[in-house]
Tab-separated table of C-alpha atoms in Angstrom:
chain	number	residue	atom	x	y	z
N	1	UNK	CA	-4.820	12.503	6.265
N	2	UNK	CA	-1.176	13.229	6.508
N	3	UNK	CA	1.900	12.384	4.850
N	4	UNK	CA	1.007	9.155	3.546
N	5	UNK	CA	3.937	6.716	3.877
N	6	UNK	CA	3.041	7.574	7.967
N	7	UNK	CA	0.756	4.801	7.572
N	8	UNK	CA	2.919	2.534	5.602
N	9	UNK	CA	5.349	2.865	8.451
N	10	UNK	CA	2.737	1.729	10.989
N	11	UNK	CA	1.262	-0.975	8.420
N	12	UNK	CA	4.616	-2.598	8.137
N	13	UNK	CA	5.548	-2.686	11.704
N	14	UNK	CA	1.839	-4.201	13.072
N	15	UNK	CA	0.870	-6.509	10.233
N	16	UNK	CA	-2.098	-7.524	10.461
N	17	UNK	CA	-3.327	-5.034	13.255
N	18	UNK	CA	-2.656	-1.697	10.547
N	19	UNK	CA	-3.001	1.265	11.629
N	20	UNK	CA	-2.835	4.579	10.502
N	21	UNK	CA	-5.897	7.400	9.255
N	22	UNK	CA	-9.245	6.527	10.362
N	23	UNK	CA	-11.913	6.176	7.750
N	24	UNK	CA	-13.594	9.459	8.055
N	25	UNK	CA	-17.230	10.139	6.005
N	26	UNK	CA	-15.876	12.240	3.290
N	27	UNK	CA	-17.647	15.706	2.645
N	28	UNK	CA	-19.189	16.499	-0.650
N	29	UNK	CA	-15.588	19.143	-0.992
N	30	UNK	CA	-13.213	16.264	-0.482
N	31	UNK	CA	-15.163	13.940	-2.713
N	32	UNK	CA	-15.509	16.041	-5.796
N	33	UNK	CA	-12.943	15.240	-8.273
N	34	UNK	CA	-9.972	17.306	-9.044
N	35	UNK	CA	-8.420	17.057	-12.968
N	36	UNK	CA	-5.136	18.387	-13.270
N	37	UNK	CA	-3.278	19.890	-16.312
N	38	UNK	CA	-0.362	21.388	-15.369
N	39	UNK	CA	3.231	20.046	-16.909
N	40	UNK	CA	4.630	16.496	-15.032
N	41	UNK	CA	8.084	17.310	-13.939
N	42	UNK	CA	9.724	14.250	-15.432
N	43	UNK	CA	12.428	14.297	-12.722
N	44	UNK	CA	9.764	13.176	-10.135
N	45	UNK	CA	8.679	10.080	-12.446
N	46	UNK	CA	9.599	6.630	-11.323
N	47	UNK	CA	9.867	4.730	-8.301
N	48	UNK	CA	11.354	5.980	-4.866
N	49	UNK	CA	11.639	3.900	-1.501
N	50	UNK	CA	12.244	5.076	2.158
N	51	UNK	CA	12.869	1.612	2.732
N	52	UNK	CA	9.644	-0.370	4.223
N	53	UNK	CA	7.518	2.588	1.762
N	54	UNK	CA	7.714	4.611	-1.000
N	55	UNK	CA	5.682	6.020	-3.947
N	56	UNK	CA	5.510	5.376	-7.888
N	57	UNK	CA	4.871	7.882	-10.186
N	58	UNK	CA	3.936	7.332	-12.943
N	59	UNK	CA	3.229	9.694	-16.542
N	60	UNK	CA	0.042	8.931	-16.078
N	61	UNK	CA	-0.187	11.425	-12.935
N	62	UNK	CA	-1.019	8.435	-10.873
N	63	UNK	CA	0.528	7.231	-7.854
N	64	UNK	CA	0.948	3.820	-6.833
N	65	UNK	CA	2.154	2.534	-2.681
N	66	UNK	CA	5.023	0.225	-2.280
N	67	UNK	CA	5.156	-1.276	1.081
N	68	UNK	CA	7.639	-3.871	2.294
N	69	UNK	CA	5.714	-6.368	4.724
N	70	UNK	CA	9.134	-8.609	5.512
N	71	UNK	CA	9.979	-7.156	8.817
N	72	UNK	CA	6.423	-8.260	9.852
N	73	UNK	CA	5.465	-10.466	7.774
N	74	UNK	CA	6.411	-13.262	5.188
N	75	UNK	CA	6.591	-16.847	3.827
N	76	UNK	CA	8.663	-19.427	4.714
N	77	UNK	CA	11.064	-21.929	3.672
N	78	UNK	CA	9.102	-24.448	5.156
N	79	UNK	CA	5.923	-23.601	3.230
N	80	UNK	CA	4.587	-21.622	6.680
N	81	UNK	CA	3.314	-18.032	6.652
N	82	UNK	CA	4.691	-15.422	9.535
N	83	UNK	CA	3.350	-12.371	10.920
N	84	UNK	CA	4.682	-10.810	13.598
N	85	UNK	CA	4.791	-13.490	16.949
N	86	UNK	CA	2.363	-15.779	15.273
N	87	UNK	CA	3.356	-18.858	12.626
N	88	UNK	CA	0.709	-19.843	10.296
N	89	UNK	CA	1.724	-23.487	9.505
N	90	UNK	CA	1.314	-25.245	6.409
N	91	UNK	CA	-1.891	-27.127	6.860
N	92	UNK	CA	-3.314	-23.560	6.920
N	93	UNK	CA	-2.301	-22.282	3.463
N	94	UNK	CA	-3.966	-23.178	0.393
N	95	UNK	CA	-2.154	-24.072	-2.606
N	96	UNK	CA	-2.476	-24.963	-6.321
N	97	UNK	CA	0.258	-23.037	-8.041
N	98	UNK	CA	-2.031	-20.474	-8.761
N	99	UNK	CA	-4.326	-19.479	-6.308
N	100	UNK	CA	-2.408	-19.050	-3.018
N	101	UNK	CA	-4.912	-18.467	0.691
N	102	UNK	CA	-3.638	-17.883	4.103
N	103	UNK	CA	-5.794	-18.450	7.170
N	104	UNK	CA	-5.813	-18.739	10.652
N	105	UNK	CA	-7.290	-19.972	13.518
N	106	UNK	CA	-7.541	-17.564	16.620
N	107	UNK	CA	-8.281	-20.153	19.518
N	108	UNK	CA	-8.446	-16.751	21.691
N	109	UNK	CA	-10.875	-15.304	19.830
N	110	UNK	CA	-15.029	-16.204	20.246
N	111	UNK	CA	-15.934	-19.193	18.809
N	112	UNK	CA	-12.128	-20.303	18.100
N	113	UNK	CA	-12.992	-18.107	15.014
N	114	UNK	CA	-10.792	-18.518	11.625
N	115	UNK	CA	-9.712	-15.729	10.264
N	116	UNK	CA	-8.767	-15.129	5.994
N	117	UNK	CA	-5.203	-13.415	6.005
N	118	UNK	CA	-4.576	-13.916	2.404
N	119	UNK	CA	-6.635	-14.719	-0.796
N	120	UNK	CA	-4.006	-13.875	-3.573
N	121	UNK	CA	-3.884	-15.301	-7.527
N	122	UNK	CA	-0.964	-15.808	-9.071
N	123	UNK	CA	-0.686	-13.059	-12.101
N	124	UNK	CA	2.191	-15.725	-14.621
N	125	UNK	CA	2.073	-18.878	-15.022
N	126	UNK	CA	1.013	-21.550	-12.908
N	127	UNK	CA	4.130	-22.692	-10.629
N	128	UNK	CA	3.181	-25.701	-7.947
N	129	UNK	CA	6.828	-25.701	-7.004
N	130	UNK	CA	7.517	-21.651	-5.079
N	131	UNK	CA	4.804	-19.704	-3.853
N	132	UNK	CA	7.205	-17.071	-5.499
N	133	UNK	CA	5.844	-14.432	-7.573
N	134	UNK	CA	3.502	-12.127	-8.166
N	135	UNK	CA	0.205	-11.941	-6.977
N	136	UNK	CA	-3.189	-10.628	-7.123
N	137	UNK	CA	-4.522	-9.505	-3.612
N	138	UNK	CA	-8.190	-10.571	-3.561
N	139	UNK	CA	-9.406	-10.810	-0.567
N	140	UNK	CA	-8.383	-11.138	3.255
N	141	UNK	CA	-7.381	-9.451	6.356
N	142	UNK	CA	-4.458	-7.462	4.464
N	143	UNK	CA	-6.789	-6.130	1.971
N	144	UNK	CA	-9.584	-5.167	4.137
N	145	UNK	CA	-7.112	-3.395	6.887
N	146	UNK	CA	-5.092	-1.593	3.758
N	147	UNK	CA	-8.456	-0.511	2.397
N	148	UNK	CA	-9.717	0.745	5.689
N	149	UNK	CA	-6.154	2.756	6.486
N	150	UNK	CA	-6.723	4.219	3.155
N	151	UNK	CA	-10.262	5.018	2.989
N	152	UNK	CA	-11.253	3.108	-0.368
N	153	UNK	CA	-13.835	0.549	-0.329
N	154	UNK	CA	-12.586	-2.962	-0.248
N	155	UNK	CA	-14.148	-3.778	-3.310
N	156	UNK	CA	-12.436	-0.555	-5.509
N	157	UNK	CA	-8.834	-1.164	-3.571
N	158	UNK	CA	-5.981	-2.731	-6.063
N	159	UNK	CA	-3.286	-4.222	-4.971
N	160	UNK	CA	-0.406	-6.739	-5.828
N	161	UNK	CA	1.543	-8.805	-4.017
N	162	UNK	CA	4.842	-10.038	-4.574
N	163	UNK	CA	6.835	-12.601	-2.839
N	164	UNK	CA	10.546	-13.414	-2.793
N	165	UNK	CA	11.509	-16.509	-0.732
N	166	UNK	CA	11.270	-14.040	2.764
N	167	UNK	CA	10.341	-11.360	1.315
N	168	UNK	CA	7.055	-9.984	0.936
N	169	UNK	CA	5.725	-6.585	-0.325
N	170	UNK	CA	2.314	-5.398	-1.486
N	171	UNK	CA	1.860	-2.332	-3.976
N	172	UNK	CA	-1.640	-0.423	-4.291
N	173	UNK	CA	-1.814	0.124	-7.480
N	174	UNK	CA	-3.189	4.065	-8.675
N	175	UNK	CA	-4.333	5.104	-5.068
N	176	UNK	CA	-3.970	8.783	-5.973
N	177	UNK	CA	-2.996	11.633	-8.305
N	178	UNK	CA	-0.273	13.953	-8.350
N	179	UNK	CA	0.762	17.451	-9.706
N	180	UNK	CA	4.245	19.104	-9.697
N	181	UNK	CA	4.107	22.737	-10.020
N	182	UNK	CA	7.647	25.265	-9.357
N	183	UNK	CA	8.863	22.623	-6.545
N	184	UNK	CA	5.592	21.929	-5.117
N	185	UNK	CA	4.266	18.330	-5.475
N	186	UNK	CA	0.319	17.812	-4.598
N	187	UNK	CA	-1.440	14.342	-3.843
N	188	UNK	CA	-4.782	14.127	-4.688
N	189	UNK	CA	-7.166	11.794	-4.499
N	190	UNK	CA	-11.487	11.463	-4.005
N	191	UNK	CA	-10.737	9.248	-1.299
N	192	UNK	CA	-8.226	10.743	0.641
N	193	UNK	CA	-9.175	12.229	4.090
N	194	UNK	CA	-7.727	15.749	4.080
N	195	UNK	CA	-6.423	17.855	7.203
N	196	UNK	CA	-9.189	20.381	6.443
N	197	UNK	CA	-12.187	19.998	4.961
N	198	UNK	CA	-10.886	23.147	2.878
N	199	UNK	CA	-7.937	21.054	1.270
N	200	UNK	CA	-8.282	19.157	-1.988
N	201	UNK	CA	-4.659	17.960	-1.482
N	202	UNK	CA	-2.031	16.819	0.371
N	203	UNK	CA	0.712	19.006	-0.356
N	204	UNK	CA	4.759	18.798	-0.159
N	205	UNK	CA	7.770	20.787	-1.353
N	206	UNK	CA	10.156	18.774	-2.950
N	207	UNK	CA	14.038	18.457	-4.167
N	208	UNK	CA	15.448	16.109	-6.655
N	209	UNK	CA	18.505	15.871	-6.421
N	210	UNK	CA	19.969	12.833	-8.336
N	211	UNK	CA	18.751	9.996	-7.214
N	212	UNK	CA	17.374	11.473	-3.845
N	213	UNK	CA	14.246	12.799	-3.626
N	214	UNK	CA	13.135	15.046	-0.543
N	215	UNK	CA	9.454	15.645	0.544
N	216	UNK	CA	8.629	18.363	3.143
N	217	UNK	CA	5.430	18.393	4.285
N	218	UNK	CA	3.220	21.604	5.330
N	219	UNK	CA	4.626	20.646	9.009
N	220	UNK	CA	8.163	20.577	8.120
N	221	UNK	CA	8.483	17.148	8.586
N	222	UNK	CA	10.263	15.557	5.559
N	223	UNK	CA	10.641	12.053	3.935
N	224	UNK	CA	13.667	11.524	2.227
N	225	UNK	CA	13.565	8.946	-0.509
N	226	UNK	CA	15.870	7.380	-2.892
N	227	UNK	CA	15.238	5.860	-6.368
N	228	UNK	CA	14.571	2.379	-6.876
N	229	UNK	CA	13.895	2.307	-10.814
């Protein structure tokens, strides 16, 4: 694996149809855990955006993904659900004002199969009158493709959901770790899949500088983020 938000960019922009890293088998090296010590710089903490991606980090040493799905995909005023060229009408989503299911029916697909997009559960209070909110993601398309880009089994990926009228982003929640150290910044993680089986990290030089932060990767390709909260 790469820089990370690379697959973000290409999740957002494809919805359904992510891509990004494979899922490569993961050597005894890159699956042995990693525990790291060494002082947080506190000027890292919080959340940055690049716009459709970003990270979270958090005192913890975790890391959580933002991704903003509304250029590709989204709910409707209407009640409707779309993705890309493709409008999932109403009779298709599932509703109680808590549990909230998207599918679809491919009619080009063998057997005019119907395909889960969306099996989310409402994490407040009931609401029967917006689908807005936030949302567990349980199960569907979105989960299965985000797990597979990322190389965690479906059943250990976490991720919420949050919708907004038209807008709709997802966060996985604690995908990796992180460790600053003299203006380096390493992600680490037992299911990443690293460049070389020799890494046990991705690694970046970075820059705060107020409320801009800079990433440069080993490449010299850089992200350039700014801070959300």
């Amino acid at each position: 694996m790469k820089r990370i938000t690379a697959i973000f960019l290409a999740a957002a922009m494809a919805g359904t149809a992510l891509v990004g890293c494979s899922h490569k088998p993961q050597t005894e090296e890159s699956s042995a855990p990693r525990v790291s010590t060494a002082p947080i710089d506190e000027a890292i903490l919080g959340e940055w955006s690049s716009g459709a991606n970003g990270y979270i980090f958090s005192d913890d040493r975790t890391v959580s993904l933002p991704i903003d799905f509304t250029s590709s995909a989204h709910f409707n005023s209407d009640g409707s659900f779309s993705m890309e060229s493709t409008k999932v009408g109403r009779e298709e989503i599932e509703f109680d004002g808590t549990n909230l299911k998207v599918s679809h029916k491919y009619e080009e697909a063998e057997g005019d199969e119907t395909l889960v997009l969306l099996d989310m559960k409402r994490t407040g209070a009931e609401n029967k009158d917006s689908y807005d909110g936030e949302y567990e993601l349980l199960g569907g398309t979105y989960r299965d493709m985000l797990a597979y880009n990322l190389a965690i089994d479906t059943d250990k990926i976490d991720v919420l959901a949050e919708v907004d009228g038209e807008t709709f982003k997802f966060t996985v929640r604690d995908y990796c770790y992180f460790e600053t150290n003299d203006g380096t910044l390493e992600l680490f993680s037992e299911n990443m899949n690293y460049v070389k089986y020799t890494d046990d990290s991705v690694k970046y030089t970075y820059t705060v500088d107020g409320d801009t932060l800079t990433l440069t990767y080993e490449d010299g390709a850089q992200e350039v983020l700014k801070k959300v909260k």
